[in-house]
mmCIF file of C-alpha atoms in Angstrom:
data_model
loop_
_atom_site.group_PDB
_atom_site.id
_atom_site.type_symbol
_atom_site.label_atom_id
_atom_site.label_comp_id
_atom_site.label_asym_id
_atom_site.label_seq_id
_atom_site.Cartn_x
_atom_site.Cartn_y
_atom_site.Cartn_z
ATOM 1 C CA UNK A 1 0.000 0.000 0.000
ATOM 2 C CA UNK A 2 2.550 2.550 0.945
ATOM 3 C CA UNK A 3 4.643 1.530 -2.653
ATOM 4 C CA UNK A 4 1.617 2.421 -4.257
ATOM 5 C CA UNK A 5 0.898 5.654 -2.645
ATOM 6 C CA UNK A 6 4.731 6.817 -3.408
ATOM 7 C CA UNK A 7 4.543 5.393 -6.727
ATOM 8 C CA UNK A 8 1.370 7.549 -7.590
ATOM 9 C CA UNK A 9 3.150 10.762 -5.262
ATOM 10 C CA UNK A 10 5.792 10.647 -7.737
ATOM 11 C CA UNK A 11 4.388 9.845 -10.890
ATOM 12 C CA UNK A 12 2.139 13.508 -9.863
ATOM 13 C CA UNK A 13 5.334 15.168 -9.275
ATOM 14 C CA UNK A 14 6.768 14.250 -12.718
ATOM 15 C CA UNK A 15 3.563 15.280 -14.368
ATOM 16 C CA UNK A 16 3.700 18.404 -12.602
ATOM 17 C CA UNK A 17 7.043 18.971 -14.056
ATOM 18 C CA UNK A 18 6.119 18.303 -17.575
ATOM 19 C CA UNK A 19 3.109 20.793 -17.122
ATOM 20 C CA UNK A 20 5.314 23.494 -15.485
ATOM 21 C CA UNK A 21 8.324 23.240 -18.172
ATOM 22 C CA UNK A 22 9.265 25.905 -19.790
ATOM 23 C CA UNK A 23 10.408 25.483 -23.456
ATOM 24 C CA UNK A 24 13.107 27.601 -24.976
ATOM 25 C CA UNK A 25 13.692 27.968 -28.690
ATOM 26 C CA UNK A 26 16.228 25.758 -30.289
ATOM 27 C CA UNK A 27 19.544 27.322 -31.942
ATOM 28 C CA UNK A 28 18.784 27.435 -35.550
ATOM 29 C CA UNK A 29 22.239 24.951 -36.201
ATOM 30 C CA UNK A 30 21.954 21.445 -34.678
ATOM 31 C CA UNK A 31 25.679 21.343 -33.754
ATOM 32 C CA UNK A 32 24.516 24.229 -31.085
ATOM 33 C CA UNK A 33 22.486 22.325 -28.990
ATOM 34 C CA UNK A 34 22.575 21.387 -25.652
ATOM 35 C CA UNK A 35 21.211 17.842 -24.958
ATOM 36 C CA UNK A 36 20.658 15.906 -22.995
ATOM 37 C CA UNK A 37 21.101 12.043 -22.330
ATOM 38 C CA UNK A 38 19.804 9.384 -19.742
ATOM 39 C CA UNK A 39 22.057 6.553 -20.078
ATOM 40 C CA UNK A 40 20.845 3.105 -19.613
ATOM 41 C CA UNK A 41 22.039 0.708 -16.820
ATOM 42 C CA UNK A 42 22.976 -2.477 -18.808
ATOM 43 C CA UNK A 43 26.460 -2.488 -19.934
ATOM 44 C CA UNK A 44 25.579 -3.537 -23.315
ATOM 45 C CA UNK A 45 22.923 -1.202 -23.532
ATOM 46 C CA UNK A 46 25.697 1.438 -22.598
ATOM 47 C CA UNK A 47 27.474 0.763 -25.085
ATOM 48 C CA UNK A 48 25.449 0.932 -27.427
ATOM 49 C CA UNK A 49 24.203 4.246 -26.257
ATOM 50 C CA UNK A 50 27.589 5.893 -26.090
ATOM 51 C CA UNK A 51 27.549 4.851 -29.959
ATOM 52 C CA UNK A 52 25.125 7.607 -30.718
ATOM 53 C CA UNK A 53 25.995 10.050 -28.612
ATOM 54 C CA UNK A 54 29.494 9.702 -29.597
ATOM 55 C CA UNK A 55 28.339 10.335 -32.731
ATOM 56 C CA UNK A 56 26.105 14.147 -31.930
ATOM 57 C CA UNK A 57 27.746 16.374 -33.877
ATOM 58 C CA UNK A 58 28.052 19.196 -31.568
ATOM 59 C CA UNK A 59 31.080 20.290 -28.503
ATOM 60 C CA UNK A 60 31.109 17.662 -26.173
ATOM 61 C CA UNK A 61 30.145 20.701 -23.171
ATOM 62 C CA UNK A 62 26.776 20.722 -24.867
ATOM 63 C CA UNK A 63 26.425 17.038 -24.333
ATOM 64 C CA UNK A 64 24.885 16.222 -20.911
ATOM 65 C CA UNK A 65 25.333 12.193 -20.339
ATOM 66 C CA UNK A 66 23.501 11.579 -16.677
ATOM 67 C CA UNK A 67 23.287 8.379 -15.336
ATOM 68 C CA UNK A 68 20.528 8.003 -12.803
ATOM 69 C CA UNK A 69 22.037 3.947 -11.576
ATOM 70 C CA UNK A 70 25.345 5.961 -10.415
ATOM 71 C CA UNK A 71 28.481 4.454 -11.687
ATOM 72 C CA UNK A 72 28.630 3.769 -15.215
ATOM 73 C CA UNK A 73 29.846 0.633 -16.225
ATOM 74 C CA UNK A 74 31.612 2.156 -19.701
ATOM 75 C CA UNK A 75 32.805 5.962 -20.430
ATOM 76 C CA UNK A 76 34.646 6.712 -23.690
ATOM 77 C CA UNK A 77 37.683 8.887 -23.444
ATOM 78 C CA UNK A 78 36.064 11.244 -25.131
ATOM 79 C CA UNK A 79 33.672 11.682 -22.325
ATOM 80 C CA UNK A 80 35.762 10.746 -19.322
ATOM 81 C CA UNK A 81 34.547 12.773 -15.692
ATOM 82 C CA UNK A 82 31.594 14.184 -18.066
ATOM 83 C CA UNK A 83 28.565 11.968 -16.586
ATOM 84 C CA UNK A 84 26.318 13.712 -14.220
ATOM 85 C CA UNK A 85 26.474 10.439 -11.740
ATOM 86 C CA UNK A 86 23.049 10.560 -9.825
ATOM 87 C CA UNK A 87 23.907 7.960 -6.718
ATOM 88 C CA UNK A 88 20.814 6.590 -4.750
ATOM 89 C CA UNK A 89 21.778 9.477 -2.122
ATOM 90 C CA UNK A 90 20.589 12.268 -4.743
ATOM 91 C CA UNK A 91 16.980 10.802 -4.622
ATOM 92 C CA UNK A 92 14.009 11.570 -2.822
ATOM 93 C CA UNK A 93 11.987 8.851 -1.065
ATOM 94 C CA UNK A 94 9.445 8.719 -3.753
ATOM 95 C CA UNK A 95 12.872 7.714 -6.274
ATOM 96 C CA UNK A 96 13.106 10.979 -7.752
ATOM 97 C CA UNK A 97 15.901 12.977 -8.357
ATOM 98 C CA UNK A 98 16.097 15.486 -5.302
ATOM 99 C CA UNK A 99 15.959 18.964 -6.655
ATOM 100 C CA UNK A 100 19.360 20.031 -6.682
ATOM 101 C CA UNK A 101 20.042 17.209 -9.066
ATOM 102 C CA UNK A 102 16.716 18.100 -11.188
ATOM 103 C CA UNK A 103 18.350 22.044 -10.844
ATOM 104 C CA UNK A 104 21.516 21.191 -11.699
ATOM 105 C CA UNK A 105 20.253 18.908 -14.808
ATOM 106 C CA UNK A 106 17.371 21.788 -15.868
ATOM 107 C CA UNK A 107 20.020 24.716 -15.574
ATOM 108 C CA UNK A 108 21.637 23.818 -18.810
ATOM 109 C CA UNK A 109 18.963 24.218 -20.570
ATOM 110 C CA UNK A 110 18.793 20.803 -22.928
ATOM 111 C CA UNK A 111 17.351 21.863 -26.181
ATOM 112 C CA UNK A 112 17.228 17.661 -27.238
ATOM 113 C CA UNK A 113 16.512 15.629 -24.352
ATOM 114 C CA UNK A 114 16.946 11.793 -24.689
ATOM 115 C CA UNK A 115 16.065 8.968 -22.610
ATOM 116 C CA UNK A 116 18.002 5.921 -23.850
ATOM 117 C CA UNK A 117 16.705 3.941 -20.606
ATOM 118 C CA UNK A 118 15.741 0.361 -22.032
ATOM 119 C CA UNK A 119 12.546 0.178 -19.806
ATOM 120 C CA UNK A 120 10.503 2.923 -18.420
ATOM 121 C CA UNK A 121 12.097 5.055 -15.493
ATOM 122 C CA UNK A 122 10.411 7.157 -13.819
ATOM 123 C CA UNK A 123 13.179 9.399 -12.526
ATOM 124 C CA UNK A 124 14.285 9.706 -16.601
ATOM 125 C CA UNK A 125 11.140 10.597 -17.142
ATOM 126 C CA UNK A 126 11.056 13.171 -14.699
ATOM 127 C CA UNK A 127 14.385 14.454 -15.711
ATOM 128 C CA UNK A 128 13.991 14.879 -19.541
ATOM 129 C CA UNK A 129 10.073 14.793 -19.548
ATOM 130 C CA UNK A 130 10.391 18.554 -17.173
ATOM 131 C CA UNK A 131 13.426 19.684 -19.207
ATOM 132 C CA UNK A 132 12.858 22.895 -21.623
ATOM 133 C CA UNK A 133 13.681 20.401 -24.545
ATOM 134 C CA UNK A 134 12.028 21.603 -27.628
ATOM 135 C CA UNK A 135 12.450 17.518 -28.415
ATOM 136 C CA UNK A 136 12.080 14.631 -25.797
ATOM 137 C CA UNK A 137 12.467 11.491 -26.775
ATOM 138 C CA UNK A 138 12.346 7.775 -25.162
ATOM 139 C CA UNK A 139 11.598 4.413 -26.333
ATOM 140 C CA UNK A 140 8.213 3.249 -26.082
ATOM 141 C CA UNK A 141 6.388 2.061 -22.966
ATOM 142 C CA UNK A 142 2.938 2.998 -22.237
ATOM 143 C CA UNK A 143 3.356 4.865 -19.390
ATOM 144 C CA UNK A 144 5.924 7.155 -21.005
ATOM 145 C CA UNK A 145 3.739 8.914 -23.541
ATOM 146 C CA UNK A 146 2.486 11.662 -21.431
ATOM 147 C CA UNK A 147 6.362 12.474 -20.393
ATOM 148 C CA UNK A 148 7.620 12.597 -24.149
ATOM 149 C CA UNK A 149 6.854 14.339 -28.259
ATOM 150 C CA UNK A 150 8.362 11.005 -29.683
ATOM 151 C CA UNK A 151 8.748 7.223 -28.700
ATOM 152 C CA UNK A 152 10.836 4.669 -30.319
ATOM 153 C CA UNK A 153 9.382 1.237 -30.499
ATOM 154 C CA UNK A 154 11.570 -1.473 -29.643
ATOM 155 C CA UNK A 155 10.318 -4.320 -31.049
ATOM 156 C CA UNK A 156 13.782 -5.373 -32.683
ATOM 157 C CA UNK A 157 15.711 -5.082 -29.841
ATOM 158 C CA UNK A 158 17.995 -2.128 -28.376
ATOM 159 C CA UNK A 159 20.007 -1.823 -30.533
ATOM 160 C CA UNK A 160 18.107 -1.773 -33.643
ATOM 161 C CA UNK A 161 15.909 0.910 -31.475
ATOM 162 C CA UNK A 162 18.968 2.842 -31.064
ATOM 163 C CA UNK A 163 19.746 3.311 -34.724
ATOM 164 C CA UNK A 164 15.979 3.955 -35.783
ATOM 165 C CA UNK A 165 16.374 6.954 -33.456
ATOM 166 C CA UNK A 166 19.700 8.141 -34.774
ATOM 167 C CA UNK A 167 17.727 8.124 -38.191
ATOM 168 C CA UNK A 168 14.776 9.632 -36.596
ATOM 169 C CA UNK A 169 16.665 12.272 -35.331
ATOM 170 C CA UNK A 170 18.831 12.875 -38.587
ATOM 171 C CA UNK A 171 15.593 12.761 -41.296
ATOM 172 C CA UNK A 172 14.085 15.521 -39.577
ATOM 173 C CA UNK A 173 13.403 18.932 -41.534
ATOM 174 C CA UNK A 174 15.360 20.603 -39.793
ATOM 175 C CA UNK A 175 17.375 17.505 -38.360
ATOM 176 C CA UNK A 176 16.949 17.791 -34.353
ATOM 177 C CA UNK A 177 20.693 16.406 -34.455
ATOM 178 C CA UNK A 178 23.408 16.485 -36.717
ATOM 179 C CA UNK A 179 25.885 13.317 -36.239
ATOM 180 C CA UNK A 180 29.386 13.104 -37.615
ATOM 181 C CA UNK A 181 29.351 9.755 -38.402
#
């Protein structure tokens, strides 16, 4: 009963965040903006995330990787001390991120938010769901659509779910991200 009551406590606190958000305008040039990126908590899956967003096209200071499981299991060079590392001490009792860490994640401003969590989370819902992202995006689970504009379904697997949003992202008119390779 009391899992249930902060279950439903927290899932109206995310809500309320997506309501409240504030959107800002994207720069005109993909390579100039800031996103954001919930990392999954599956080594493999890591991997395979770091794949595409090793691949944005933009300065790696306008990439925000933020794992909500703490330590990451795998961080390219490229990225090395750049994770925002969310330990279980940075959450609220409800298992959301307290609001320093929501702060500290909403300050920058993510123009692209993307939740590359392979099951729904709430807390990466929270996070890029109340973000000012013009675009939020997450694969599909039925509880995620009110928190998200787009969701991935991944009925092929991760991976392939991966790479349909890299395309996704790419085909749009104007592409939401630009990616180098």
């Amino acid at each position: 009963m009391l899992d249930a009551l902060k279950i439903r406590l927290a899932q109206e606190t995310a809500l309320k965040a997506v309501r409240e958000r504030t959107v800002d305008p994207a720069p005109p040039r993909p390579r100039d903006r800031t996103v954001l990126v919930v990392l999954p908590q599956e080594e493999e899956e890591v991997r395979i995330a770091w794949k595409l967003v090793k691949a944005i096209d933009a300065p790696r200071g306008r990439v925000m990787p933020v794992s909500l499981h703490g330590r990451v299991p795998y961080v390219p060079d490229a990225f090395a001390g750049a994770v925002f590392q969310v330990e279980e001490s940075k959450m609220d009792w409800r298992g959301l991120p307290k609001k320093v860490v929501s702060d500290a994640v909403w300050t920058r401003r993510p123009n692209v938010a993307l939740d590359l969590s392979s099951s729904f989370d709430l807390a990466a819902a929270y996070l890029v769901g109340g973000s000012s992202a013009v675009l939020r995006v997450a694969l599909h689970h039925p509880q995620a659509e009110p928190f998200y504009d787009f969701l991935i379904a991944p009925t092929h697997g991760y991976r392939v779910a991966v790479g349909a949003l890299r395309h996704y992202l790419a085909a749009l008119d104007p592409p939401a991200l630009a990616f180098s390779d």
